[in-house]
mmCIF file of C-alpha atoms in Angstrom:
data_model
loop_
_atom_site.group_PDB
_atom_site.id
_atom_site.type_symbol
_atom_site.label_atom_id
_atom_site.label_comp_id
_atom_site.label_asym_id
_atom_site.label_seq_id
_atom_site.Cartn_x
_atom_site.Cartn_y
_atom_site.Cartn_z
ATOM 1 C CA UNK R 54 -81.989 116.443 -150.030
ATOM 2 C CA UNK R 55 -79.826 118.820 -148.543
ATOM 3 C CA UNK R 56 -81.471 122.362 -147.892
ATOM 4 C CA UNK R 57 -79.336 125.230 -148.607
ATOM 5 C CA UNK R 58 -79.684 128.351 -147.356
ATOM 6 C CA UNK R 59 -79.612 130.834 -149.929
ATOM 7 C CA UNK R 60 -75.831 133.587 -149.594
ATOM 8 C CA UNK R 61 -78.217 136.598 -149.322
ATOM 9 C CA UNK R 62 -79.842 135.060 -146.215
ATOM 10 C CA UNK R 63 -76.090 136.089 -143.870
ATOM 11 C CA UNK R 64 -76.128 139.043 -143.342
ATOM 12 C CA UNK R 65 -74.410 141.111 -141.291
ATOM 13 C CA UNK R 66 -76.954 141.494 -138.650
ATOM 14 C CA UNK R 67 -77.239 137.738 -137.854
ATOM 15 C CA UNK R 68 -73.416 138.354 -137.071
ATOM 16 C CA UNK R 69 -73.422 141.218 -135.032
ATOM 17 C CA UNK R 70 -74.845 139.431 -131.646
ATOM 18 C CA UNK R 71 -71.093 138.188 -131.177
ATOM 19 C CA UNK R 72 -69.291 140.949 -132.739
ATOM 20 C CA UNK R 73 -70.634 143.563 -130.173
ATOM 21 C CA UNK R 74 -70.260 141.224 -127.379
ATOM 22 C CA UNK R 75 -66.339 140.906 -128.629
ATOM 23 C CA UNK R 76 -66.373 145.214 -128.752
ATOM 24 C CA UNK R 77 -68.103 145.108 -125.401
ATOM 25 C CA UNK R 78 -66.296 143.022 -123.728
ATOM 26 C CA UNK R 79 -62.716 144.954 -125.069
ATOM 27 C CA UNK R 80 -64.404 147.776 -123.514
ATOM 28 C CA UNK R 81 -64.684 146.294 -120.441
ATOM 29 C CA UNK R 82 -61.511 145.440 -119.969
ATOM 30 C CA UNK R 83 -59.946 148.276 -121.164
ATOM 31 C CA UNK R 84 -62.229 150.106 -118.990
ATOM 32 C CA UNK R 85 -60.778 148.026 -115.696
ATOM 33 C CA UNK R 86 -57.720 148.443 -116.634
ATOM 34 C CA UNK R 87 -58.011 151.932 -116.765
ATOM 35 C CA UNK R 88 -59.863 152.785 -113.335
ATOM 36 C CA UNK R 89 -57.620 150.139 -111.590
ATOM 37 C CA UNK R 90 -56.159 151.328 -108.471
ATOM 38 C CA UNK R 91 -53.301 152.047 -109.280
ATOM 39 C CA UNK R 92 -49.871 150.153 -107.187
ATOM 40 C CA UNK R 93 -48.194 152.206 -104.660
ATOM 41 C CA UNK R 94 -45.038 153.501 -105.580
ATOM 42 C CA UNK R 95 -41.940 155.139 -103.245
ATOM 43 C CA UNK R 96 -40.669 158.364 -104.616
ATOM 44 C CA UNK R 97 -37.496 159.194 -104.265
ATOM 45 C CA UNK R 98 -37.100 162.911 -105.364
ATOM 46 C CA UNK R 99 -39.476 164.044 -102.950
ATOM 47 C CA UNK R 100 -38.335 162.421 -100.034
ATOM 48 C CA UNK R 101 -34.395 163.635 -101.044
ATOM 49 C CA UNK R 102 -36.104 167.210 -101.309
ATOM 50 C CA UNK R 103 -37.856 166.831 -97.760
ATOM 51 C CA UNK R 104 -34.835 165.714 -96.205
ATOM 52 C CA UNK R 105 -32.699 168.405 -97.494
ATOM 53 C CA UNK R 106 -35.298 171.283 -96.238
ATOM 54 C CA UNK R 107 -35.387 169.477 -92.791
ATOM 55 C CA UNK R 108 -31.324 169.736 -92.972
ATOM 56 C CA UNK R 109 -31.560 173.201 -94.218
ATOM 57 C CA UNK R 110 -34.397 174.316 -91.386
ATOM 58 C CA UNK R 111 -32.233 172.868 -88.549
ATOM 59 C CA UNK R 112 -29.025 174.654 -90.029
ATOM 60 C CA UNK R 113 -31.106 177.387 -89.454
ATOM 61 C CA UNK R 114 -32.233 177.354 -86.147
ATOM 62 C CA UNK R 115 -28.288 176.213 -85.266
ATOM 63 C CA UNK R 116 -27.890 179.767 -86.494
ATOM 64 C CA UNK R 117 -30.673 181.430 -85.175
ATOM 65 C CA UNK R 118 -29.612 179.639 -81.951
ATOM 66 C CA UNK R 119 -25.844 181.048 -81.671
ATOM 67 C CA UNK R 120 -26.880 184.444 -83.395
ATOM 68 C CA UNK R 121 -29.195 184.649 -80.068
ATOM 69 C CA UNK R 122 -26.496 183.125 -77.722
ATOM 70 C CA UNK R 123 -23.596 185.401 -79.249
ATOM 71 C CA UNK R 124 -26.643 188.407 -77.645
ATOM 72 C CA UNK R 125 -26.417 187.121 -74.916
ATOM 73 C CA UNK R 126 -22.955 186.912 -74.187
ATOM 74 C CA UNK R 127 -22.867 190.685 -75.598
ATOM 75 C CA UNK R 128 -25.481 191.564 -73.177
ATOM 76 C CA UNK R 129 -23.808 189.819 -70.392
ATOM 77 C CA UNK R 130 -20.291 191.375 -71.280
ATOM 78 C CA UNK R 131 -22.012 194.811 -71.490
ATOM 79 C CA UNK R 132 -23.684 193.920 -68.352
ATOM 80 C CA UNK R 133 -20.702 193.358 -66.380
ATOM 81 C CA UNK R 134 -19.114 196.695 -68.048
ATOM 82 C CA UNK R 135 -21.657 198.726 -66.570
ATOM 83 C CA UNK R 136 -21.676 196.815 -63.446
ATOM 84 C CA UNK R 137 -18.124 198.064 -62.993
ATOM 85 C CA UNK R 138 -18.784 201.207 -63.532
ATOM 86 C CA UNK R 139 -21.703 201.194 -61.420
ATOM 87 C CA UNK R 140 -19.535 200.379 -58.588
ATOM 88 C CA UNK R 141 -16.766 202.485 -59.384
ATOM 89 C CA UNK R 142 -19.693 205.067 -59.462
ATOM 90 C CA UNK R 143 -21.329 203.865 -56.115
ATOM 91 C CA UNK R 144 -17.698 203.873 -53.865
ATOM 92 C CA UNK R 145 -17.008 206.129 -51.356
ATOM 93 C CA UNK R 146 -14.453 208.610 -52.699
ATOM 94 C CA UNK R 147 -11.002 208.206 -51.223
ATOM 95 C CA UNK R 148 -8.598 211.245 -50.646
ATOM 96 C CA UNK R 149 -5.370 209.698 -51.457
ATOM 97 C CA UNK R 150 -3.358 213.272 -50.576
ATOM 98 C CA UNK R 151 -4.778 216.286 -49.941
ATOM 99 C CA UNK R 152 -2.173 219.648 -48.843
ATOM 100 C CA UNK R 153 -0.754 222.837 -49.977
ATOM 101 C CA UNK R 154 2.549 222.871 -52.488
ATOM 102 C CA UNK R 155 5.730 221.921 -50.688
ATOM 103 C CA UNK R 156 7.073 223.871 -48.146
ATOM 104 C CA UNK R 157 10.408 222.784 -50.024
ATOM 105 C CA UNK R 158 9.624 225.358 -52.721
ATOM 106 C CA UNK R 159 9.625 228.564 -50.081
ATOM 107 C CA UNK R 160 13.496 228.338 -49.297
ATOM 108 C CA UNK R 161 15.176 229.673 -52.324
ATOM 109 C CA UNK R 162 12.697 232.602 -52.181
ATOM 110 C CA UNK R 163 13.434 232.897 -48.681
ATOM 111 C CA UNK R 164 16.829 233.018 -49.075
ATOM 112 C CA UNK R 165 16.248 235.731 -51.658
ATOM 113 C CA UNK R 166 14.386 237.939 -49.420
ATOM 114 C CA UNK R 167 18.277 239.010 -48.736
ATOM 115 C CA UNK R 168 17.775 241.148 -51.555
ATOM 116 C CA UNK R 169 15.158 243.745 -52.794
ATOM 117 C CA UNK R 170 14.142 241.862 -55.622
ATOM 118 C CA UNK R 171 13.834 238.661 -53.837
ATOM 119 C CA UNK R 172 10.607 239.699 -52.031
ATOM 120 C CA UNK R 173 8.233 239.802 -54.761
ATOM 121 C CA UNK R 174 8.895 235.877 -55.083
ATOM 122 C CA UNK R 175 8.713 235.422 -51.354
ATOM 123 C CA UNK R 176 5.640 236.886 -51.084
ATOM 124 C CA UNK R 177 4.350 235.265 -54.406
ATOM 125 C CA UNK R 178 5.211 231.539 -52.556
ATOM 126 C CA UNK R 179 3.577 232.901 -49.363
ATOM 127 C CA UNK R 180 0.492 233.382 -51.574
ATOM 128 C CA UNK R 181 0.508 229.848 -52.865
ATOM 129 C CA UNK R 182 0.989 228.279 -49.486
ATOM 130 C CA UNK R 183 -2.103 229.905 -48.143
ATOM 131 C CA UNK R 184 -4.368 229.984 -51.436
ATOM 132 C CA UNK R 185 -2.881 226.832 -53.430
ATOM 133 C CA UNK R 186 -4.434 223.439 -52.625
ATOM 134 C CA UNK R 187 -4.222 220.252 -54.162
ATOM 135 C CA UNK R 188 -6.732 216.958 -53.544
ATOM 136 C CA UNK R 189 -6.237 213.668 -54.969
ATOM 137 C CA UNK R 190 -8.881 211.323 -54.834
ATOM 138 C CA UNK R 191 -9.575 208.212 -56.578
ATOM 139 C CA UNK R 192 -12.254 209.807 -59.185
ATOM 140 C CA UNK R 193 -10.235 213.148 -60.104
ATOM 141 C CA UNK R 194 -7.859 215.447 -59.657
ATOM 142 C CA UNK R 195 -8.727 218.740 -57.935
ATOM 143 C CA UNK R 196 -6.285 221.850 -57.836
ATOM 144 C CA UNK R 197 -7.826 224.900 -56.442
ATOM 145 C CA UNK R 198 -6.046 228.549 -57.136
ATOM 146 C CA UNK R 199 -6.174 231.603 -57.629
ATOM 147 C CA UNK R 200 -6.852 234.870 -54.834
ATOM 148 C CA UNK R 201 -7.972 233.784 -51.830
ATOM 149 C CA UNK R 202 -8.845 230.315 -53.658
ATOM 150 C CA UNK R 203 -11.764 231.131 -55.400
ATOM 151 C CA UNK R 204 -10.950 229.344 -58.448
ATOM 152 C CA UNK R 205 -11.323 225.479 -58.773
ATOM 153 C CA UNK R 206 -10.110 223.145 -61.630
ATOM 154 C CA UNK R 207 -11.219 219.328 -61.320
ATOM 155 C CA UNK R 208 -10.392 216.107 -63.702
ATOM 156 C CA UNK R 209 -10.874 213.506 -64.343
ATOM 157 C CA UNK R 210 -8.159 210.390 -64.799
ATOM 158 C CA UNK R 211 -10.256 209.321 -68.108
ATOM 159 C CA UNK R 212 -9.104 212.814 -69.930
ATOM 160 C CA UNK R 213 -5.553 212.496 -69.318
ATOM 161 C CA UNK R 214 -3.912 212.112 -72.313
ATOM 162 C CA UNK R 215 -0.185 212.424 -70.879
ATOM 163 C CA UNK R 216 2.055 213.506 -68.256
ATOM 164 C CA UNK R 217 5.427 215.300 -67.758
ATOM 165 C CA UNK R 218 7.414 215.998 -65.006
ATOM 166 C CA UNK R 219 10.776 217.178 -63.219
ATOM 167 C CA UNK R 220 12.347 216.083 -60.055
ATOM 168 C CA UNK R 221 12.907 218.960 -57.579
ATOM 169 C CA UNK R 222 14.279 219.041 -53.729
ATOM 170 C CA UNK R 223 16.313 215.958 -54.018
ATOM 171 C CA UNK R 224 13.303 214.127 -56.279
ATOM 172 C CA UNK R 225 11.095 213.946 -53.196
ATOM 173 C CA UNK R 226 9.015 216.919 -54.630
ATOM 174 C CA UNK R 227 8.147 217.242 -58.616
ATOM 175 C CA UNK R 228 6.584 219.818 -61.196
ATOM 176 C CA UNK R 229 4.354 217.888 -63.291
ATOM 177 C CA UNK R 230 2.269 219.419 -66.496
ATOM 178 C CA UNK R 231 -0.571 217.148 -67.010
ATOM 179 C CA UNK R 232 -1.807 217.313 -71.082
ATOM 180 C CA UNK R 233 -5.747 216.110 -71.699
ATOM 181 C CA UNK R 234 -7.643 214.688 -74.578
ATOM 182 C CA UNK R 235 -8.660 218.256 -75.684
ATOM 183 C CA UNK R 236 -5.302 220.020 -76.179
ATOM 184 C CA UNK R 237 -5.514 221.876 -72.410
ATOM 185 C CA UNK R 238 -2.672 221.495 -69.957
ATOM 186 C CA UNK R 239 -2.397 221.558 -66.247
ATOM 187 C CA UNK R 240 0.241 222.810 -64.170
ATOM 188 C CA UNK R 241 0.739 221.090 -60.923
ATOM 189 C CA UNK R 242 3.966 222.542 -58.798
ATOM 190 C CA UNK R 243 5.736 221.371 -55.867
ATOM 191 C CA UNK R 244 3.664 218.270 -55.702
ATOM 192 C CA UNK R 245 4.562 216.470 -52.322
ATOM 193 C CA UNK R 246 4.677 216.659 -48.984
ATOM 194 C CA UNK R 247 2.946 214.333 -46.736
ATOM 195 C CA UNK R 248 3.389 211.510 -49.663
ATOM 196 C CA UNK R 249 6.628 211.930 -51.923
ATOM 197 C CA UNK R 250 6.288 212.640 -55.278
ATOM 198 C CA UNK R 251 6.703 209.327 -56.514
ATOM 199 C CA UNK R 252 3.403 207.885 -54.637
ATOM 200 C CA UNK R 253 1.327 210.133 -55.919
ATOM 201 C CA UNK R 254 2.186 210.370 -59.311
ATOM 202 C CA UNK R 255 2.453 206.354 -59.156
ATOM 203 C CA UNK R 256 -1.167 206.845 -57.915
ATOM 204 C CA UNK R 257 -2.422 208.956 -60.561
ATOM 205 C CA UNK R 258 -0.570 207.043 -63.223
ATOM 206 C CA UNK R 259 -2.244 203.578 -62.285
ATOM 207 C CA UNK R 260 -5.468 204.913 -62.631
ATOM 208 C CA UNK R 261 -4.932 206.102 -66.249
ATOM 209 C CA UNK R 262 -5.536 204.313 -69.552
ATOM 210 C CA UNK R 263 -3.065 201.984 -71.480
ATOM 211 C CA UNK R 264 -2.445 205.301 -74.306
ATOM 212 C CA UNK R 265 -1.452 207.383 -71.591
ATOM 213 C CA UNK R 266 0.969 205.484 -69.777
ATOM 214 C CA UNK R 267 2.809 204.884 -72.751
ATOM 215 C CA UNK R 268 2.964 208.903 -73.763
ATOM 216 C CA UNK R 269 3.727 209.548 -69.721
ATOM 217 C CA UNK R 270 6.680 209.712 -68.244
ATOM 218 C CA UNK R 271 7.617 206.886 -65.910
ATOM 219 C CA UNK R 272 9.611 207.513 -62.296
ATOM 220 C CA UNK R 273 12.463 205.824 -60.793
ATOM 221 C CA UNK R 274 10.272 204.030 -58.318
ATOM 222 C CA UNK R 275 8.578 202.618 -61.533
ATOM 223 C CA UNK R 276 11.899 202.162 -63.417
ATOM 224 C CA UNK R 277 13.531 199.949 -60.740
ATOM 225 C CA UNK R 278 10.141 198.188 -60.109
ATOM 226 C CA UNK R 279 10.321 197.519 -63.775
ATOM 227 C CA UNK R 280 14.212 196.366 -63.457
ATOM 228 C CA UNK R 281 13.176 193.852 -60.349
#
């Protein structure tokens, strides 16, 4: 005789022993799957980003680099600037001429002296061949004047803005009117004696700036130099 169990005998709780192993075990595994290590993986973007900052951080040093070498080369330029004029500073002064007016400019007045009114200019060229003296060097100009030479006007070539001049005694004496930077002019007569007219002014003219020379007059030494 068969023996059958009666429905209300199954329950659920004689099923749940494999039912909650099922749930566990889907735990489980959703659990590993979960705390798995995960695979390594290359990322692009940030190496792309690295890469451009290194690119970007160099560029800037190559700048950093030539800002600080352009300094240097100022520094150096400057450096050699002041060097010059250090030893422009440090030479010995040279007298290049050094005399009285020319005796050239006495005659006329001499011949005057003929005459009553012709002694008051004698005796005025008299003056300036004793009182009148005139020094070139190669830092300034020096003229000193005035009675018994008490009064003494220097320059220097750097304020020279321009100079004028006329040819007198056959061109181998001249009358030359410097003008400087600041609107003042000097008078500088019968220049010549020892050296002509023509060296000296060549001299002074050399030593003046590039403005200058082109507001100056030039002399016929220069002129057929400048032919040749």
């Amino acid at each position: 005789i068969a023996c059958i169990t009666p429905a209300h005998t199954l329950t659920p709780l004689n099923m749940a022993p494999s039912s909650t192993s099922v749930l566990l075990t889907a735990c489980l595994l959703q659990a590993a799957t979960a705390f798995a290590p995960a695979a390594p993986r290359t990322i692009a973007a940030p190496r792309s980003w690295t890469a451009g900052r290194t690119v970007a951080l160099a560029k800037r040093k190559g700048d950093l680099f030539q800002e600080m070498s352009d300094l240097d080369e100022g520094v150096e330029s400057s450096a050699v600037v002041s060097s010059e004029k250090e030893k422009a500073i440090l030479a010995p002064e040279e007298t290049f001429f050094e005399g009285p007016p020319s005796w050239t400019e006495v005659v006329i007045p001499a011949i005057s002296i003929l005459t009553v009114i012709g002694i008051v200019p004698f005796v005025a060229t008299l003056s300036r061949q004793a009182w009148v003296k005139y020094k070139i060097t190669s830092r300034r100009i020096s003229v000193t004047s005035g009675f018994n030479g008490q009064d003494l006007t220097e320059i220097t070539f750097d304020e020279i803005y321009s100079m004028k001049f006329v040819y007198r005694a056959f061109g181998e004496v001249g009358d030359m009117v410097i003008e400087l930077r600041d609107g003042a002019k000097l008078e500088i007569r019968s220049l010549g004696g020892a050296k002509s007219f023509d060296e000296i002014y060549g001299y002074i003219f050399e030593r003046t700036d590039s403005e200058c020379k082109e507001y100056s007059d030039t002399t016929r030494t220069m002129k057929e130099l400048k032919g040749n």
